[in-house]
PDB file of C-alpha atoms in Angstrom:
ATOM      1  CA  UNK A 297      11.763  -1.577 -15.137  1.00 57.00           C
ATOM      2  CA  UNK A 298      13.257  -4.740 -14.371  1.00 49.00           C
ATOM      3  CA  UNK A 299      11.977  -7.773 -16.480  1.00 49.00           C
ATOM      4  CA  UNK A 300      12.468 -11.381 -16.965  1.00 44.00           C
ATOM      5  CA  UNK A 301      12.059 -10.145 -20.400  1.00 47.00           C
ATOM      6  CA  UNK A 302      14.492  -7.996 -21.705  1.00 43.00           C
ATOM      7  CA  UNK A 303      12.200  -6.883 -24.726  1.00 40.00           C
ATOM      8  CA  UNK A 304       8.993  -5.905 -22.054  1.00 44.00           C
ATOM      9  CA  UNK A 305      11.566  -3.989 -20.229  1.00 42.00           C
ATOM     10  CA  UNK A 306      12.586  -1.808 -22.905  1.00 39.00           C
ATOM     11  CA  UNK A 307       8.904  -1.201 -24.257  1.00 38.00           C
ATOM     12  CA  UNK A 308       8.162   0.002 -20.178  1.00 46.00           C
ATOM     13  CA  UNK A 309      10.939   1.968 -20.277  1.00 40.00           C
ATOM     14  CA  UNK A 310       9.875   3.561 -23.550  1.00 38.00           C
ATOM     15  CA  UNK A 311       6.598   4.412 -22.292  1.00 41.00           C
ATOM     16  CA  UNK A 312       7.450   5.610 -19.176  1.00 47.00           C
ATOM     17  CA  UNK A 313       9.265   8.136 -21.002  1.00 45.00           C
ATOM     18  CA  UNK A 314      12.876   6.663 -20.071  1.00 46.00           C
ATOM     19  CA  UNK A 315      12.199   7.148 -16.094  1.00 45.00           C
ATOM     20  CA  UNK A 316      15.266   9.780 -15.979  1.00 44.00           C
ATOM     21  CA  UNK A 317      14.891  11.878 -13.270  1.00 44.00           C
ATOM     22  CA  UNK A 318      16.778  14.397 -14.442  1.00 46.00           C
ATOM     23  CA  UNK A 319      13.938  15.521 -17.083  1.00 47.00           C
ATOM     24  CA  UNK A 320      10.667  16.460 -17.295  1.00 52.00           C
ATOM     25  CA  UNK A 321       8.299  14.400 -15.359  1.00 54.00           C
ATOM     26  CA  UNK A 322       6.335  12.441 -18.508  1.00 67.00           C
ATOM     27  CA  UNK A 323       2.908  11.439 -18.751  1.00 90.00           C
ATOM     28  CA  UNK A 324       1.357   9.259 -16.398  1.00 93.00           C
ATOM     29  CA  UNK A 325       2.379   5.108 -16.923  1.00 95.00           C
ATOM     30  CA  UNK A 326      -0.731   3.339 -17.589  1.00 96.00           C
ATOM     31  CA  UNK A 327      -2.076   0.776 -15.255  1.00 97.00           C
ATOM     32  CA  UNK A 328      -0.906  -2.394 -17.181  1.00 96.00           C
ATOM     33  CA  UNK A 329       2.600  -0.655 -16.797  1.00 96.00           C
ATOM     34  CA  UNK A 330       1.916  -0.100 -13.330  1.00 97.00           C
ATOM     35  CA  UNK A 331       0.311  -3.882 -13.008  1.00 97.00           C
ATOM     36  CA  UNK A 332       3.733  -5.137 -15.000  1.00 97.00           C
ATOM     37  CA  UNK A 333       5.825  -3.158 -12.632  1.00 97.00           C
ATOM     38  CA  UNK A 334       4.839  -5.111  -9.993  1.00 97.00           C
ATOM     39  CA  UNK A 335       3.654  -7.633 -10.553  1.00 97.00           C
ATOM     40  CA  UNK A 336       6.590 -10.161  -9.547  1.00 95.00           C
ATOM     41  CA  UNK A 337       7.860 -12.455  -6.992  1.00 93.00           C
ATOM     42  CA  UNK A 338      10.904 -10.591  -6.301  1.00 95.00           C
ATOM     43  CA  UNK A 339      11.218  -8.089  -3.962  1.00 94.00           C
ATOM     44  CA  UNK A 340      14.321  -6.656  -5.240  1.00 95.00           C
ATOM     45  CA  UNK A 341      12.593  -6.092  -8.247  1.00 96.00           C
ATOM     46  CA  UNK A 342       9.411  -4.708  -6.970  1.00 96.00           C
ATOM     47  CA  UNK A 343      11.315  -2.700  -4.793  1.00 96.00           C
ATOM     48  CA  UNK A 344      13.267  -1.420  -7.772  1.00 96.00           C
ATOM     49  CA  UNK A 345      10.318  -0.708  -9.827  1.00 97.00           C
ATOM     50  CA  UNK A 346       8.512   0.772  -7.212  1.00 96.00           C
ATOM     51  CA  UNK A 347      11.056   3.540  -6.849  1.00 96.00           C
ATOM     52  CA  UNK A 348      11.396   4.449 -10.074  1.00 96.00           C
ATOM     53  CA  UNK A 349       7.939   5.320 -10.285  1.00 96.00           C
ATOM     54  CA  UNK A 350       8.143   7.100  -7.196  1.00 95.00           C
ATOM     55  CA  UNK A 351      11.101   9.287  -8.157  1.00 94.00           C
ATOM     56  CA  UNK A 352       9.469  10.448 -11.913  1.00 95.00           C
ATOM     57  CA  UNK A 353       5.994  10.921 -10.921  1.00 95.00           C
ATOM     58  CA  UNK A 354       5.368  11.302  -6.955  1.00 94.00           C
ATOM     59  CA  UNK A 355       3.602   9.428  -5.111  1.00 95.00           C
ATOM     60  CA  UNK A 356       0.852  11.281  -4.781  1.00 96.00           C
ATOM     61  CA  UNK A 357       0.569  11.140  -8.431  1.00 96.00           C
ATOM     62  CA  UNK A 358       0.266   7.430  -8.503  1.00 97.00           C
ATOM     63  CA  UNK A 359      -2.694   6.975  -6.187  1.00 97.00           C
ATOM     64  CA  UNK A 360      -5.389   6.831  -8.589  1.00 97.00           C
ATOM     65  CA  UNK A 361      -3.110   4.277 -10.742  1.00 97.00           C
ATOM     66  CA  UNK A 362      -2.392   1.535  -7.954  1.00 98.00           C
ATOM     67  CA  UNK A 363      -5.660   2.074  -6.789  1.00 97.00           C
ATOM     68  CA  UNK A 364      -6.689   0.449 -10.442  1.00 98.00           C
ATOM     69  CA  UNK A 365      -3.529  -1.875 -10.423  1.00 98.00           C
ATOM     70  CA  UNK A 366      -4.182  -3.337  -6.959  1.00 98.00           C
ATOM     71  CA  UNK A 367      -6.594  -5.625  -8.309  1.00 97.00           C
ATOM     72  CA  UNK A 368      -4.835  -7.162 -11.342  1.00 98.00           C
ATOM     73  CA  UNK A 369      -1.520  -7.501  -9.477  1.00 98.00           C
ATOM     74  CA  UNK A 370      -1.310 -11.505  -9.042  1.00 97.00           C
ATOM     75  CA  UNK A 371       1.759 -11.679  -6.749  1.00 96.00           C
ATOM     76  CA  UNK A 372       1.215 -10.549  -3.151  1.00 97.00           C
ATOM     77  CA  UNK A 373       4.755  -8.907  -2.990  1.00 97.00           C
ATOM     78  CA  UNK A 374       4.099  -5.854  -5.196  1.00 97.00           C
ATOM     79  CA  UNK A 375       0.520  -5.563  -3.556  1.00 98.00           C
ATOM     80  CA  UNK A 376       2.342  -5.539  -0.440  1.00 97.00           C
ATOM     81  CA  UNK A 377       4.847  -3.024  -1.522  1.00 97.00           C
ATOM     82  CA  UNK A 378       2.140  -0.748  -2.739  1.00 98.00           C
ATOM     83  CA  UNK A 379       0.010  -0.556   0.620  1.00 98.00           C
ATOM     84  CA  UNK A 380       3.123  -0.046   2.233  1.00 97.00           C
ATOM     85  CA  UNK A 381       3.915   2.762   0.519  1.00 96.00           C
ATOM     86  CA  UNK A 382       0.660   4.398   0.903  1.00 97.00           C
ATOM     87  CA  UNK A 383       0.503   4.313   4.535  1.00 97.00           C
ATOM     88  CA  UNK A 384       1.784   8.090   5.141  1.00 96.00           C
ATOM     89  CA  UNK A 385      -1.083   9.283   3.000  1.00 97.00           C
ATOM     90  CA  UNK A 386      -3.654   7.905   4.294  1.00 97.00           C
ATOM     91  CA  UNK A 387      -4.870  11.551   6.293  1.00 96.00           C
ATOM     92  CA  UNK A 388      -4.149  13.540   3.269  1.00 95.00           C
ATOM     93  CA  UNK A 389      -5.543  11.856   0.497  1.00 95.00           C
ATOM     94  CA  UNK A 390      -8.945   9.863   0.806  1.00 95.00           C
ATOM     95  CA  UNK A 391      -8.572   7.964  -2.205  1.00 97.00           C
ATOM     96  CA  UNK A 392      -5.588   5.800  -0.101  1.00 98.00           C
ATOM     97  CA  UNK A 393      -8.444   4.829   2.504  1.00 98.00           C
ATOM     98  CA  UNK A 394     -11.057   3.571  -0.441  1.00 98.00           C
ATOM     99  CA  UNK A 395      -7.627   1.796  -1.863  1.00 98.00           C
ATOM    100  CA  UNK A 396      -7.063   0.173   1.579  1.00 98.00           C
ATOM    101  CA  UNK A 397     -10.454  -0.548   2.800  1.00 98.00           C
ATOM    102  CA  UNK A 398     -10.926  -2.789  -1.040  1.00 97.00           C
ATOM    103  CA  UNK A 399      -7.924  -4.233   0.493  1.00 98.00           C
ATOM    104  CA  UNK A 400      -9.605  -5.500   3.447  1.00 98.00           C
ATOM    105  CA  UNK A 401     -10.151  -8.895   2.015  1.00 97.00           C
ATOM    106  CA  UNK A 402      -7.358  -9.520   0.144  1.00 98.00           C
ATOM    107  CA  UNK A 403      -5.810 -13.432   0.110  1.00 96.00           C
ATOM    108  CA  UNK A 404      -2.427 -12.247   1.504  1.00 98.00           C
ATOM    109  CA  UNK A 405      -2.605 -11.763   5.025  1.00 97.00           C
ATOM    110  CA  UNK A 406       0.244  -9.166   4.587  1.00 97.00           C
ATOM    111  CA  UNK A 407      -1.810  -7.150   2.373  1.00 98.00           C
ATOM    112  CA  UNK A 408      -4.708  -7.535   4.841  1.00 98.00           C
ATOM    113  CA  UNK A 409      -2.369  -6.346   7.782  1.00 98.00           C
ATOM    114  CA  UNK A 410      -0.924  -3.393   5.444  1.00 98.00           C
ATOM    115  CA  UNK A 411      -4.669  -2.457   4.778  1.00 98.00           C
ATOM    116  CA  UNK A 412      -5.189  -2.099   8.657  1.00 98.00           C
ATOM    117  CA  UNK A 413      -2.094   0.200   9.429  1.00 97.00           C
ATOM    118  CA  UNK A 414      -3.278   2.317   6.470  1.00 98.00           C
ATOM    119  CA  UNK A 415      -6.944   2.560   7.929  1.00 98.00           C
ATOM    120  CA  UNK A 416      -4.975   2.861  11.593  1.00 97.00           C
ATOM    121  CA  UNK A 417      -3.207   5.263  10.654  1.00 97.00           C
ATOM    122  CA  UNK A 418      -6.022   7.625   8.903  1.00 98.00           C
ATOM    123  CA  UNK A 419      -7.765   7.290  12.301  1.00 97.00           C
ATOM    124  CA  UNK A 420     -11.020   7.826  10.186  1.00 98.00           C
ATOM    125  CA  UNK A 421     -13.809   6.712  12.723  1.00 98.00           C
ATOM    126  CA  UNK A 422     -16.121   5.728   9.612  1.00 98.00           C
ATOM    127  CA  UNK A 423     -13.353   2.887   8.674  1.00 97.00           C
ATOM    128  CA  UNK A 424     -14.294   1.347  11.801  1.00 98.00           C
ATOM    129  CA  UNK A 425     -17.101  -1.187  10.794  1.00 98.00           C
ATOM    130  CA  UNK A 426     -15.057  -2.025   7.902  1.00 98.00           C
ATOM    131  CA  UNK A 427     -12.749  -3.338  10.198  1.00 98.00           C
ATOM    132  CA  UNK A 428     -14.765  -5.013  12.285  1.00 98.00           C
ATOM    133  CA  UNK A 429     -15.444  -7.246   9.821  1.00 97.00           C
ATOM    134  CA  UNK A 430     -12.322  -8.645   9.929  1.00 98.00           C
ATOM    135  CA  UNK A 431     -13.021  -9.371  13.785  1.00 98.00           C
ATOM    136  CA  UNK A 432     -14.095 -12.870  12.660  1.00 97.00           C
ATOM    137  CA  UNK A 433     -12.084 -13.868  10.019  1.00 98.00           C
ATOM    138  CA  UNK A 434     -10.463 -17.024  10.102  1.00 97.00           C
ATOM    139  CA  UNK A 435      -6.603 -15.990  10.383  1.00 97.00           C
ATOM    140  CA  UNK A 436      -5.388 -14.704  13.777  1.00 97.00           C
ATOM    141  CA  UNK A 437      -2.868 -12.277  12.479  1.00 96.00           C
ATOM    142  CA  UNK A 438      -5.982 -10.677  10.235  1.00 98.00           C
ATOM    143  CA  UNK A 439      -8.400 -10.544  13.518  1.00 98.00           C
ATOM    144  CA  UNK A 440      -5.237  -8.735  15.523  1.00 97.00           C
ATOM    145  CA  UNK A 441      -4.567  -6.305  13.245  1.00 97.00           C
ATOM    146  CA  UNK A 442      -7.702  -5.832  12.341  1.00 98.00           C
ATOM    147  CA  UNK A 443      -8.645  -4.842  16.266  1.00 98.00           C
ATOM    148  CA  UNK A 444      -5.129  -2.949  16.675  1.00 97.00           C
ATOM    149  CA  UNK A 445      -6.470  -0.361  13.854  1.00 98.00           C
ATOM    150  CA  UNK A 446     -10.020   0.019  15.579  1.00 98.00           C
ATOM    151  CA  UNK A 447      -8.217   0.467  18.955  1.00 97.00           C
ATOM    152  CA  UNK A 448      -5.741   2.911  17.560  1.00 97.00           C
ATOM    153  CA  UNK A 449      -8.908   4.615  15.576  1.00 98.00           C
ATOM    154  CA  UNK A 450     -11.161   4.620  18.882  1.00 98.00           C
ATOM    155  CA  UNK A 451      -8.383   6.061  20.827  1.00 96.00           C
ATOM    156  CA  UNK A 452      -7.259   8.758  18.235  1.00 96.00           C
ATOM    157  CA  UNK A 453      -3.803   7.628  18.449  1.00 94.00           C
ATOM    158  CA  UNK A 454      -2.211   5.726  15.890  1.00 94.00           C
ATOM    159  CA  UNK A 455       0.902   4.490  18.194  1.00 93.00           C
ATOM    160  CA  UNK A 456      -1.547   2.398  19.407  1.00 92.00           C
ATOM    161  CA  UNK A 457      -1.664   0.252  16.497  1.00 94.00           C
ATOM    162  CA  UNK A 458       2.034  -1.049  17.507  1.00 90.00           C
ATOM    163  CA  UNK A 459       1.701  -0.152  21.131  1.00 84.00           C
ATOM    164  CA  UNK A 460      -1.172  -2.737  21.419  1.00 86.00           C
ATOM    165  CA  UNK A 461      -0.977  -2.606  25.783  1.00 84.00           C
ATOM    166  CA  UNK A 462      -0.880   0.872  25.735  1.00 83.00           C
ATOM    167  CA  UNK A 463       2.407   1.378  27.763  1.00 85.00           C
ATOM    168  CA  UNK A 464       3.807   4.328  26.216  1.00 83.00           C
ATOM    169  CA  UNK A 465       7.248   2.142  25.172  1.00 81.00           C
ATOM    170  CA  UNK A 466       6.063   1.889  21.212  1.00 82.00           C
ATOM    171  CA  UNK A 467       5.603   4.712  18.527  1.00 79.00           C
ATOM    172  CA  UNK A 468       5.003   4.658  15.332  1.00 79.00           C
ATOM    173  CA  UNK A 469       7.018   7.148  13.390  1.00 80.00           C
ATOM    174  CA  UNK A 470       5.377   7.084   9.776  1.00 83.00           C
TER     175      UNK A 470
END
């Protein structure tokens, strides 16, 4: 991973069994390695980070793990990056929707609006008064998204998220 810290960077390295793609897939990183991964400021480096994981252990594999590291991940960019990430899951794997609906009220409004596409995009009617929660919260961008992903969910259709007016002239290609 890449560190401020050349010393952390080697120990993550070491226990993520050397992140070469080439081998074996190792054991599972644990979720302070997950947390450390991104847990930074820099997107390059979160970006970085994130696809090394990716590549040695699957997405799918890490689910349970950021679900844990969401939490203790202080800077907004790698708990943006995550929820990105998850959003083509979210209909195949229920743990994503738990993940994004704990995401709900998160302080960054970026996280907030990634939590919504995820939910959008699961078009699980269930999510719905989760969301409507959000209806009333005290950032614009958080109330719009918020009733974009119950439209998209009441409408089955999860272009509907983006294509807010319903003209036909926005899709969502996840």
């Amino acid at each position: 991973f890449i560190q401020a810290d050349a010393a952390s960077r080697h120990g993550l390295i070491q226990v993520l069994g050397g992140m070469n793609s080439q081998s074996e897939p190792s054991k599972l990183p644990s979720v302070e390695d997950v947390v450390t991964a991104f847990d930074d400021r820099r997107g390059w480096v979160v970006e970085s980070n994130g696809y090394k994981l990716r590549s040695e252990y699957g997405l799918c594999a890490l689910v349970p793990l950021f679900g844990e590291a969401l939490p203790k991940i202080r800077n907004a960019t790698g708990r943006i990056h995550i929820m990105f990430d998850l959003i083509p899951l979210a209909r195949q794997h229920p743990q994503v929707v738990e993940i994004a609906k704990n995401r709900l009220q998160d302080r960054s409004a970026a996280v907030r609006m990634h939590a919504c596409e995820v939910l959008a995009y699961s078009l699980r009617r269930d999510i719905i008064p989760n969301l409507e929660q959000l209806l009333e919260h005290p950032v614009a961008e958080t109330r719009a998204t918020a009733a974009a992903a119950i439209d998209a969910i009441q409408h089955q259709n999860h272009h509907f998220y983006l294509d807010r007016e319903h003209k036909g002239t926005s899709f969502w290609v996840v």
